[in-house]
Short mmCIF file of C-alpha atoms and ligand atoms in Angstrom, two decimals:
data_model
loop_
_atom_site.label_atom_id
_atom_site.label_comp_id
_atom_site.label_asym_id
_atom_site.label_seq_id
_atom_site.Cartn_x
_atom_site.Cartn_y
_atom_site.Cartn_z
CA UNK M 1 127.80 109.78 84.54
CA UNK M 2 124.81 110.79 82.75
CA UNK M 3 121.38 108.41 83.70
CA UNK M 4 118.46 107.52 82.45
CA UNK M 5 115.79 105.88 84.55
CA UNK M 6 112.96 104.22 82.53
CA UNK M 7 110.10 103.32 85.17
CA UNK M 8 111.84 105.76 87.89
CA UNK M 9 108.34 106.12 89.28
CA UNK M 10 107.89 103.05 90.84
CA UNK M 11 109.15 100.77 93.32
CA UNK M 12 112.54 99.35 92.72
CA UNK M 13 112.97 102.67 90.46
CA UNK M 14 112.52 105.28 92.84
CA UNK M 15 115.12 103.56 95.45
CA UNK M 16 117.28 103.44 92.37
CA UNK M 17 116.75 106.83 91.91
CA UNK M 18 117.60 107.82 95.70
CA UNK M 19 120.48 105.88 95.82
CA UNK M 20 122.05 107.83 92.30
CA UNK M 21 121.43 110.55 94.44
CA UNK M 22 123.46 109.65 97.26
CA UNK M 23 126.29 109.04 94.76
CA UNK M 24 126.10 112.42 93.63
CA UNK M 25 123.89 111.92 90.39
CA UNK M 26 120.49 113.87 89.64
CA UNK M 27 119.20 111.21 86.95
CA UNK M 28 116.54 111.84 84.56
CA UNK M 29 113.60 109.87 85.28
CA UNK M 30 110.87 108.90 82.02
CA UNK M 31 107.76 107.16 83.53
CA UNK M 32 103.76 106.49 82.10
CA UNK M 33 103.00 107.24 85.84
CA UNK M 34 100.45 103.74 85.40
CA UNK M 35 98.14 102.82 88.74
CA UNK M 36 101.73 101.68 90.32
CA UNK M 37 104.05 104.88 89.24
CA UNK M 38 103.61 107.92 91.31
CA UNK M 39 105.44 111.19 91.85
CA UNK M 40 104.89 110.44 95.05
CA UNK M 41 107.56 108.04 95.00
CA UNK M 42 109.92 110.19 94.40
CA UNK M 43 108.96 113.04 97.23
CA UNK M 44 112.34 114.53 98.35
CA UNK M 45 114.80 113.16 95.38
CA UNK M 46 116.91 115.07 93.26
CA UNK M 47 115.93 114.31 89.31
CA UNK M 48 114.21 115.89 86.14
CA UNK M 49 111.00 114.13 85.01
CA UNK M 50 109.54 113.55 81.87
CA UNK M 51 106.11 111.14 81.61
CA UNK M 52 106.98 108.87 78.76
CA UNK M 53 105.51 105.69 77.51
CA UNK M 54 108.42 103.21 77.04
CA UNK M 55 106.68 101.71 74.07
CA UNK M 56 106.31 105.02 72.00
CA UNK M 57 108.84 106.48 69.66
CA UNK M 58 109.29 109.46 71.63
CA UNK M 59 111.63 108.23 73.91
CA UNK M 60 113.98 107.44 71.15
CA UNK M 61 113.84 111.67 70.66
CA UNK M 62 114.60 111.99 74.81
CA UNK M 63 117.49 109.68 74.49
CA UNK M 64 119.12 111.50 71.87
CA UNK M 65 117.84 114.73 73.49
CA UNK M 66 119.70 114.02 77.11
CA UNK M 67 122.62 111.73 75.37
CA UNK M 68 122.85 109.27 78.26
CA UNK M 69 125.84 107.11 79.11
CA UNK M 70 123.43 104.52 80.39
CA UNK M 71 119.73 103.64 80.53
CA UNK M 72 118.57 101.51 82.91
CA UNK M 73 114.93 99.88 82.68
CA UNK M 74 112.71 99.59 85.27
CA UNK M 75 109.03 100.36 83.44
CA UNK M 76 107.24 96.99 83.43
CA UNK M 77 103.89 95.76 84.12
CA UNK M 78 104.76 93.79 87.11
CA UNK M 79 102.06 91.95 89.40
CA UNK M 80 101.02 88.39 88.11
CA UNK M 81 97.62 88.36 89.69
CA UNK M 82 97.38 91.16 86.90
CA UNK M 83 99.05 89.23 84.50
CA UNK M 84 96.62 85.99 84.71
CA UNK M 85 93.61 88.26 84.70
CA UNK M 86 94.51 90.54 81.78
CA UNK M 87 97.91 89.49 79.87
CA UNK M 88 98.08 92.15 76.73
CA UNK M 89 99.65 94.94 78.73
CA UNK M 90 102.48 92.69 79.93
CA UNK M 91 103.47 91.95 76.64
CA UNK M 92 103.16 95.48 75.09
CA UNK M 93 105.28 97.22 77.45
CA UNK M 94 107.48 94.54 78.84
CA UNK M 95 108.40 92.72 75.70
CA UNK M 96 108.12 95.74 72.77
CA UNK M 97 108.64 98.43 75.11
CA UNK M 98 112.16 96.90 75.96
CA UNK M 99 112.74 95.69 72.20
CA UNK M 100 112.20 99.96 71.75
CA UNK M 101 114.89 100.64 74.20
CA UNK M 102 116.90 97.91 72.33
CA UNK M 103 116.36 99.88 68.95
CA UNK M 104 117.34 102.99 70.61
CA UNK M 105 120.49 101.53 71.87
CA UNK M 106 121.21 100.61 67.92
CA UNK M 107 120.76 104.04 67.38
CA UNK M 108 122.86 105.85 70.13
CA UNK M 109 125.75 104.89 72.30
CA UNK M 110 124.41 103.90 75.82
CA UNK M 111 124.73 101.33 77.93
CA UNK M 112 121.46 99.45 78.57
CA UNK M 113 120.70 97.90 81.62
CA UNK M 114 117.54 95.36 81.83
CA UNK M 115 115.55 94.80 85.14
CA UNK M 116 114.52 91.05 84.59
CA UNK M 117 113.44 89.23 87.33
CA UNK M 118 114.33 85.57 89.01
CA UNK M 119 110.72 84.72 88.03
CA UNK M 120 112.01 83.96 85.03
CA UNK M 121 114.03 80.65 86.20
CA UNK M 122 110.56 79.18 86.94
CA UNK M 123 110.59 77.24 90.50
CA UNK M 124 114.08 74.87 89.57
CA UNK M 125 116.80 76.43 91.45
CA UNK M 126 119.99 77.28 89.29
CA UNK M 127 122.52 79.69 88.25
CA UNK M 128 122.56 82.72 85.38
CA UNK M 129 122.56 80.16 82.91
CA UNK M 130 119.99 77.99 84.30
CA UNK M 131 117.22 77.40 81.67
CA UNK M 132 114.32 79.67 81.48
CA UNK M 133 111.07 78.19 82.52
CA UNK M 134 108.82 80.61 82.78
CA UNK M 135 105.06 79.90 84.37
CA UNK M 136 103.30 83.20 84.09
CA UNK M 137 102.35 85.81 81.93
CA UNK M 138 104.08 87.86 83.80
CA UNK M 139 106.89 85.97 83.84
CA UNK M 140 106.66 85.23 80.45
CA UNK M 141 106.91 88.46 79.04
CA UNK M 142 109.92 89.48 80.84
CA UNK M 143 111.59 86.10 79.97
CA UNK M 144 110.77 87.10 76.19
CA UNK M 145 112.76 90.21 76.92
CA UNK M 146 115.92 89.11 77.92
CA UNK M 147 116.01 86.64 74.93
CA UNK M 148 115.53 89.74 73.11
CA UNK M 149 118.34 91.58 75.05
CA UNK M 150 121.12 88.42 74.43
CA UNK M 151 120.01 89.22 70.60
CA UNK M 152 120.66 92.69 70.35
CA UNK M 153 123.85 92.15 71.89
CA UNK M 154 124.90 89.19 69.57
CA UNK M 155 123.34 90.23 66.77
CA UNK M 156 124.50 94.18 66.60
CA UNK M 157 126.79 94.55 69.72
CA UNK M 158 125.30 96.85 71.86
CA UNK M 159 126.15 97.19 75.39
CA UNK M 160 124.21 95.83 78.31
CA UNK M 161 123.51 93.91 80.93
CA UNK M 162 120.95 91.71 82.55
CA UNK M 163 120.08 91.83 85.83
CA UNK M 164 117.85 89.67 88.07
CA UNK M 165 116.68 90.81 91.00
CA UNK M 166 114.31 87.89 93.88
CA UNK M 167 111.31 89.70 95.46
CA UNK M 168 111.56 92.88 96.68
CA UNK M 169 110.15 94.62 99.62
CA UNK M 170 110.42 98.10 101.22
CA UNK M 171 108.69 101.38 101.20
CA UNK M 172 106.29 102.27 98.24
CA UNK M 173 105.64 98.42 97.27
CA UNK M 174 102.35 98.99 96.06
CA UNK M 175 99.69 97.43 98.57
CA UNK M 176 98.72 94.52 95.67
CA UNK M 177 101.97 93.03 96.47
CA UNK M 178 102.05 90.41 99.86
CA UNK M 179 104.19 92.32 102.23
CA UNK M 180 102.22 95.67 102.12
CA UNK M 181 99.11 93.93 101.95
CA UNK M 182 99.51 92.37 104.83
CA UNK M 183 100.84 95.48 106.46
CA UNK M 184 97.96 97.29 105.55
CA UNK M 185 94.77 94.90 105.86
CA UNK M 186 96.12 94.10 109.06
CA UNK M 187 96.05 97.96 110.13
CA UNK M 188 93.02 98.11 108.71
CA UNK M 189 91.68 94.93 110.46
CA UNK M 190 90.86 92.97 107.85
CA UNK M 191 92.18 89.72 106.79
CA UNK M 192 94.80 88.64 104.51
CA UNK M 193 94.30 86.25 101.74
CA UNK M 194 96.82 83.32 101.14
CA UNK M 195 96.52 81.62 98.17
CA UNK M 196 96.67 77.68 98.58
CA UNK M 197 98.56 76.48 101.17
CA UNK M 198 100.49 79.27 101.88
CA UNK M 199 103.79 77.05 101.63
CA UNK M 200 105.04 78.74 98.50
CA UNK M 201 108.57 80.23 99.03
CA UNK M 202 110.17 83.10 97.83
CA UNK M 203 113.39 84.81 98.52
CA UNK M 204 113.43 88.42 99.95
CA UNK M 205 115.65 91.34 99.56
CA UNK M 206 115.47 94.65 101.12
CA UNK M 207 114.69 96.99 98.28
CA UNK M 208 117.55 99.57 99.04
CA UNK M 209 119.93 96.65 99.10
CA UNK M 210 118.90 96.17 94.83
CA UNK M 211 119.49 99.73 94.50
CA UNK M 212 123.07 98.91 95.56
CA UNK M 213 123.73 96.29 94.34
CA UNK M 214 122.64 97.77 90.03
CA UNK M 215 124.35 101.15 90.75
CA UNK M 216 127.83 98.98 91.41
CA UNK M 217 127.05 97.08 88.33
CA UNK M 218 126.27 100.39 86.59
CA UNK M 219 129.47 101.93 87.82
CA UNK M 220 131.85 98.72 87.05
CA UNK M 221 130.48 99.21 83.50
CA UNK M 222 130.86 95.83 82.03
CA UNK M 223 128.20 95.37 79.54
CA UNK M 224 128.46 92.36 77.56
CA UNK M 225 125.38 91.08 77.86
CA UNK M 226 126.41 89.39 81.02
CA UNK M 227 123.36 87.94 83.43
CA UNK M 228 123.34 89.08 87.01
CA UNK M 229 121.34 87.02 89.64
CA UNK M 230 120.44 89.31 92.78
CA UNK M 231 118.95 87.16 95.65
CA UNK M 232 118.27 88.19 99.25
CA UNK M 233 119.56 84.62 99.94
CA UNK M 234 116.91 84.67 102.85
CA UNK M 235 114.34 82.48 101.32
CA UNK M 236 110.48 82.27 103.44
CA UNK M 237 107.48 80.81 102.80
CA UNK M 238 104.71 83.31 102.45
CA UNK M 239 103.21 81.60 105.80
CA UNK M 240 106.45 82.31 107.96
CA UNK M 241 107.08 86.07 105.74
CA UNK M 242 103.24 86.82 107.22
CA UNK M 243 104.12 85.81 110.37
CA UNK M 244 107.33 87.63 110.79
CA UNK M 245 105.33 90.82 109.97
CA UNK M 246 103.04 90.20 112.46
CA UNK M 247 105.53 90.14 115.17
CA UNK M 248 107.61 92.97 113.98
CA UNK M 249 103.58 94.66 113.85
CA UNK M 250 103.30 93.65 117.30
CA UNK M 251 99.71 92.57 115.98
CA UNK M 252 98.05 89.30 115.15
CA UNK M 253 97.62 88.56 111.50
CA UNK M 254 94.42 87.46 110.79
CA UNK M 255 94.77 85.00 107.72
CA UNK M 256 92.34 83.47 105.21
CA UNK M 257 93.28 80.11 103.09
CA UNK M 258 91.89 80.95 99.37
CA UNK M 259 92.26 79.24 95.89
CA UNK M 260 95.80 78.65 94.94
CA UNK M 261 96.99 81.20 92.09
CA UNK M 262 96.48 79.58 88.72
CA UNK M 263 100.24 78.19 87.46
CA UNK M 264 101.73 78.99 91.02
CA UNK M 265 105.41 78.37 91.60
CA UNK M 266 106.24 76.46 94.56
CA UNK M 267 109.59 78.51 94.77
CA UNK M 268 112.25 80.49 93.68
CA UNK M 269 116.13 80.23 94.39
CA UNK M 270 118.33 81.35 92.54
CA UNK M 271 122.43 81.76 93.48
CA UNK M 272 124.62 84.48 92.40
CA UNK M 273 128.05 85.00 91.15
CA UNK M 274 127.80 88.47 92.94
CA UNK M 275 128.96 89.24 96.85
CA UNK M 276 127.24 92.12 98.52
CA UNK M 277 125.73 92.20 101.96
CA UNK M 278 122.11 92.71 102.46
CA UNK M 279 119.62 93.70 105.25
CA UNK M 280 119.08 91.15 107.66
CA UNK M 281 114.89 90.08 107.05
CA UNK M 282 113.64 91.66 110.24
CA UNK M 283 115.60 94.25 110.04
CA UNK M 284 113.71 94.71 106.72
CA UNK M 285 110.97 94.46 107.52
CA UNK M 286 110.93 96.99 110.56
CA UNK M 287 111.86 99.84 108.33
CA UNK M 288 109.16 98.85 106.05
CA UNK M 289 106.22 98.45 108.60
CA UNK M 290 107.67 101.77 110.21
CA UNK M 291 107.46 103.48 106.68
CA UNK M 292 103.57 102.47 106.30
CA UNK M 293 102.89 103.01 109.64
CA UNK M 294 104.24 107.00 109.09
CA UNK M 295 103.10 107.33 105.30
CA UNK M 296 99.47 106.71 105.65
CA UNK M 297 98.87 109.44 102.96
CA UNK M 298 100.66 107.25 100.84
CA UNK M 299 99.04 104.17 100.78
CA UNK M 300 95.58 105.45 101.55
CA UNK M 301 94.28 106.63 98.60
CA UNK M 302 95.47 103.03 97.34
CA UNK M 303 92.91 100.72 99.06
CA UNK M 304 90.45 100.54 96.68
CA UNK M 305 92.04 98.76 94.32
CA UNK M 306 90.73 95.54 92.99
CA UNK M 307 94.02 93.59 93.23
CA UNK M 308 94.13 94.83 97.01
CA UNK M 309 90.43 94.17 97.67
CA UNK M 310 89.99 90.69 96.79
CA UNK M 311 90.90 87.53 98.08
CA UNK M 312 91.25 85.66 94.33
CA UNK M 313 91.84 88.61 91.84
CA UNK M 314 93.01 86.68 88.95
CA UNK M 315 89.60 85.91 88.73
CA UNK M 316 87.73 87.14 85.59
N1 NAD H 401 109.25 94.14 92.87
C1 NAD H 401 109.90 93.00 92.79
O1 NAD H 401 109.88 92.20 93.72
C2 NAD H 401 110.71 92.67 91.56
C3 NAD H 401 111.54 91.54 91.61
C4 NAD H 401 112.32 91.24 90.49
C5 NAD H 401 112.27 92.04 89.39
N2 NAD H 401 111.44 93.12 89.36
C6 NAD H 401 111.44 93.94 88.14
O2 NAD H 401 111.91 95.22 88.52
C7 NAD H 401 111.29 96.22 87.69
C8 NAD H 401 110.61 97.25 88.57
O3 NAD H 401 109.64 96.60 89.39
P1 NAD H 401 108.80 97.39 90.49
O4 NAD H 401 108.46 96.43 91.53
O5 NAD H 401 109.49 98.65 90.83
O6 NAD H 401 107.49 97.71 89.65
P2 NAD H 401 106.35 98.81 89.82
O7 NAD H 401 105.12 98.17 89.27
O8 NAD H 401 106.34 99.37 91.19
O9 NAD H 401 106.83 99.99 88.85
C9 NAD H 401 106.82 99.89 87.46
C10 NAD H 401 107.05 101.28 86.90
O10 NAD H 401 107.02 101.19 85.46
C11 NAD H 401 106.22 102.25 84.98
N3 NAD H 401 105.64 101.84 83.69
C12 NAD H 401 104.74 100.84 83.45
N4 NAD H 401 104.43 100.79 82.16
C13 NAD H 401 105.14 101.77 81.55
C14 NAD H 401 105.24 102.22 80.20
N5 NAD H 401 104.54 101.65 79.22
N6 NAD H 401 106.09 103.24 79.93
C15 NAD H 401 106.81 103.86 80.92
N7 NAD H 401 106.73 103.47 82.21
C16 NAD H 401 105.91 102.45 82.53
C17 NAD H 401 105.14 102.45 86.03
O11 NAD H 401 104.51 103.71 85.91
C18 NAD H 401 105.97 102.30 87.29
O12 NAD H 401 106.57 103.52 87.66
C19 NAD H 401 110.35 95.46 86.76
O13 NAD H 401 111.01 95.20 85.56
C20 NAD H 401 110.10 94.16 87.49
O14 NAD H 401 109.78 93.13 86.57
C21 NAD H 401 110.66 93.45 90.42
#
């Protein structure tokens, strides 16, 4: 099977591409490489590489170029702090870059497969075809996309999917995100900010076990614009995620109580029509503080980032 990976470069995207390669695939990746996509991520895989904006034209010439049997779409603006401070980007390459990949999947015969997110249920929990109530930009945007998705497929058939994933944690999460910030600021002894009262909960999944979990949908092949919810099922409160860390650290946490994050959800929970077994939190969470802990090269070049630095970033 022939693969495209569109945001291969970052998080989710570059365990996606390691786990193609443990099924025998060498994908071709097409990333911007933005502030959160890095070749670094993808040290030691097996893939060709092409840096590609998802919004332009020219990836409707690689797609015809490499003749995929599927696409699957990872490239996204993705942190809401970033979202609420500066919104633009999240609509340019969430919303049109993914109505691009929808025009290219007019064009040519692949299967698309669109990374959503269970962000997009707002904080009522519910099934795939809860209502969409989305809060933030973020949020927003990649709601807007998987109307756009159910559209193409209704309105001129295409094949695809949509797939939402809960939070994700694991090795190269980019330190703006809460689990590697608090991994980091706490081995750099600083504290970690909380926004409100800390109380918000969110449902964790162990990055490789999303990899899974879209390369067996990807493999089944059934694209008709079905929804797919992926929770970890193991649903924290930032509070007791912080303080697991901590413990698996072997290291006290030092916490600060900030301004809540403007249109905060309380929670998310979504259910699934899916089975698959996932990595037990702790379990998690020790591979990921082991990974930081080894891969200091990684991260440091990272820490002066503005959405890692400050306690409220959203701030103008
Ligand atoms: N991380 C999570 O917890 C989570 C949870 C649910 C859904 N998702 C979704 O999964 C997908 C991947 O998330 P992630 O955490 O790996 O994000 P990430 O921010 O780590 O990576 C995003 C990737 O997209 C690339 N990209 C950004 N703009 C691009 C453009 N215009 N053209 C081409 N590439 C571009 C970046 O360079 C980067 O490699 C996103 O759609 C996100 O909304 C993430």
């Amino acid at each position: 099977m022939k693969v495209m990976i569109v945001g291969g470069a970052g998080f989710i995207g570059s365990a996606f591409v390691r786990e193609a390669n443990r099924r025998g695939m060498k994908p071709l990746v097409a990333d911007l490489l933005t502030y959160a996509g890095r070749r670094e991520n993808l040290v030691g895989t097996d893939h060709d590489f092409v840096r590609a904006d998802v919004r332009s034209e020219d990836i409707h010439g690689l797609i015809k170029e490499f003749s995929p049997d599927v696409v699957v779409n990872f490239a996204a603006e993705t942190h809401v702090d970033r979202s609420i401070y500066k919104p633009q980007e999240f609509v340019t390459t969430n919303v049109l870059g993914s109505v691009n990949l929808l025009e290219a999947a007019r064009k040519f015969d692949f299967s698309y497969v669109h990374i959503s997110t269970d962000e997009v249920y707002g904080e009522e929990c519910g099934d795939e075809n809860s209502p969409l109530r989305p809060s933030s930009p973020y949020s927003a945007s990649k709601a807007s996309a998987d109307l756009f998705v159910k559209a193409y497929v209704r309105t001129y058939g295409i094949k695809s999917v949509i797939v939402r994933p809960s939070n994700n944690y694991g090795p190269r999460q980019f330190p703006e995100k809460l689990i590697p910030k608090v991994i980091i600021r706490t081995l750099l002894d600083t504290h970690v900010p909380i926004y409100g009262d800390g109380k918000t909960e969110r449902d964790w999944i162990y990055v490789e076990d999303t990899a899974k979990v879209i390369l067996d949908l990807v493999e089944r092949g059934e694209m008709r614009g079905e929804v797919h919810n992926i929770p970890g099922g193991q649903r924290y409160s930032v509070v007791d995620v912080i303080k697991m860390v901590g413990e698996v650290m072997g290291k006290d946490v030092r916490v600060k109580f900030v301004n809540d994050r403007p249109g905060h959800d309380r929670r998310y929970c979504m259910t699934s029509k899916l089975r698959y077994t996932v990595t037990p939190i702790r379990e998690g969470l020790r591979k990921t503080v082991e990974w930081y802990l080894e891969n200091r090269w990684w991260w440091e070049p990272l820490t002066n980032d503005k959405f890692f630095l400050d306690d409220e970033p959203w701030r103008v």
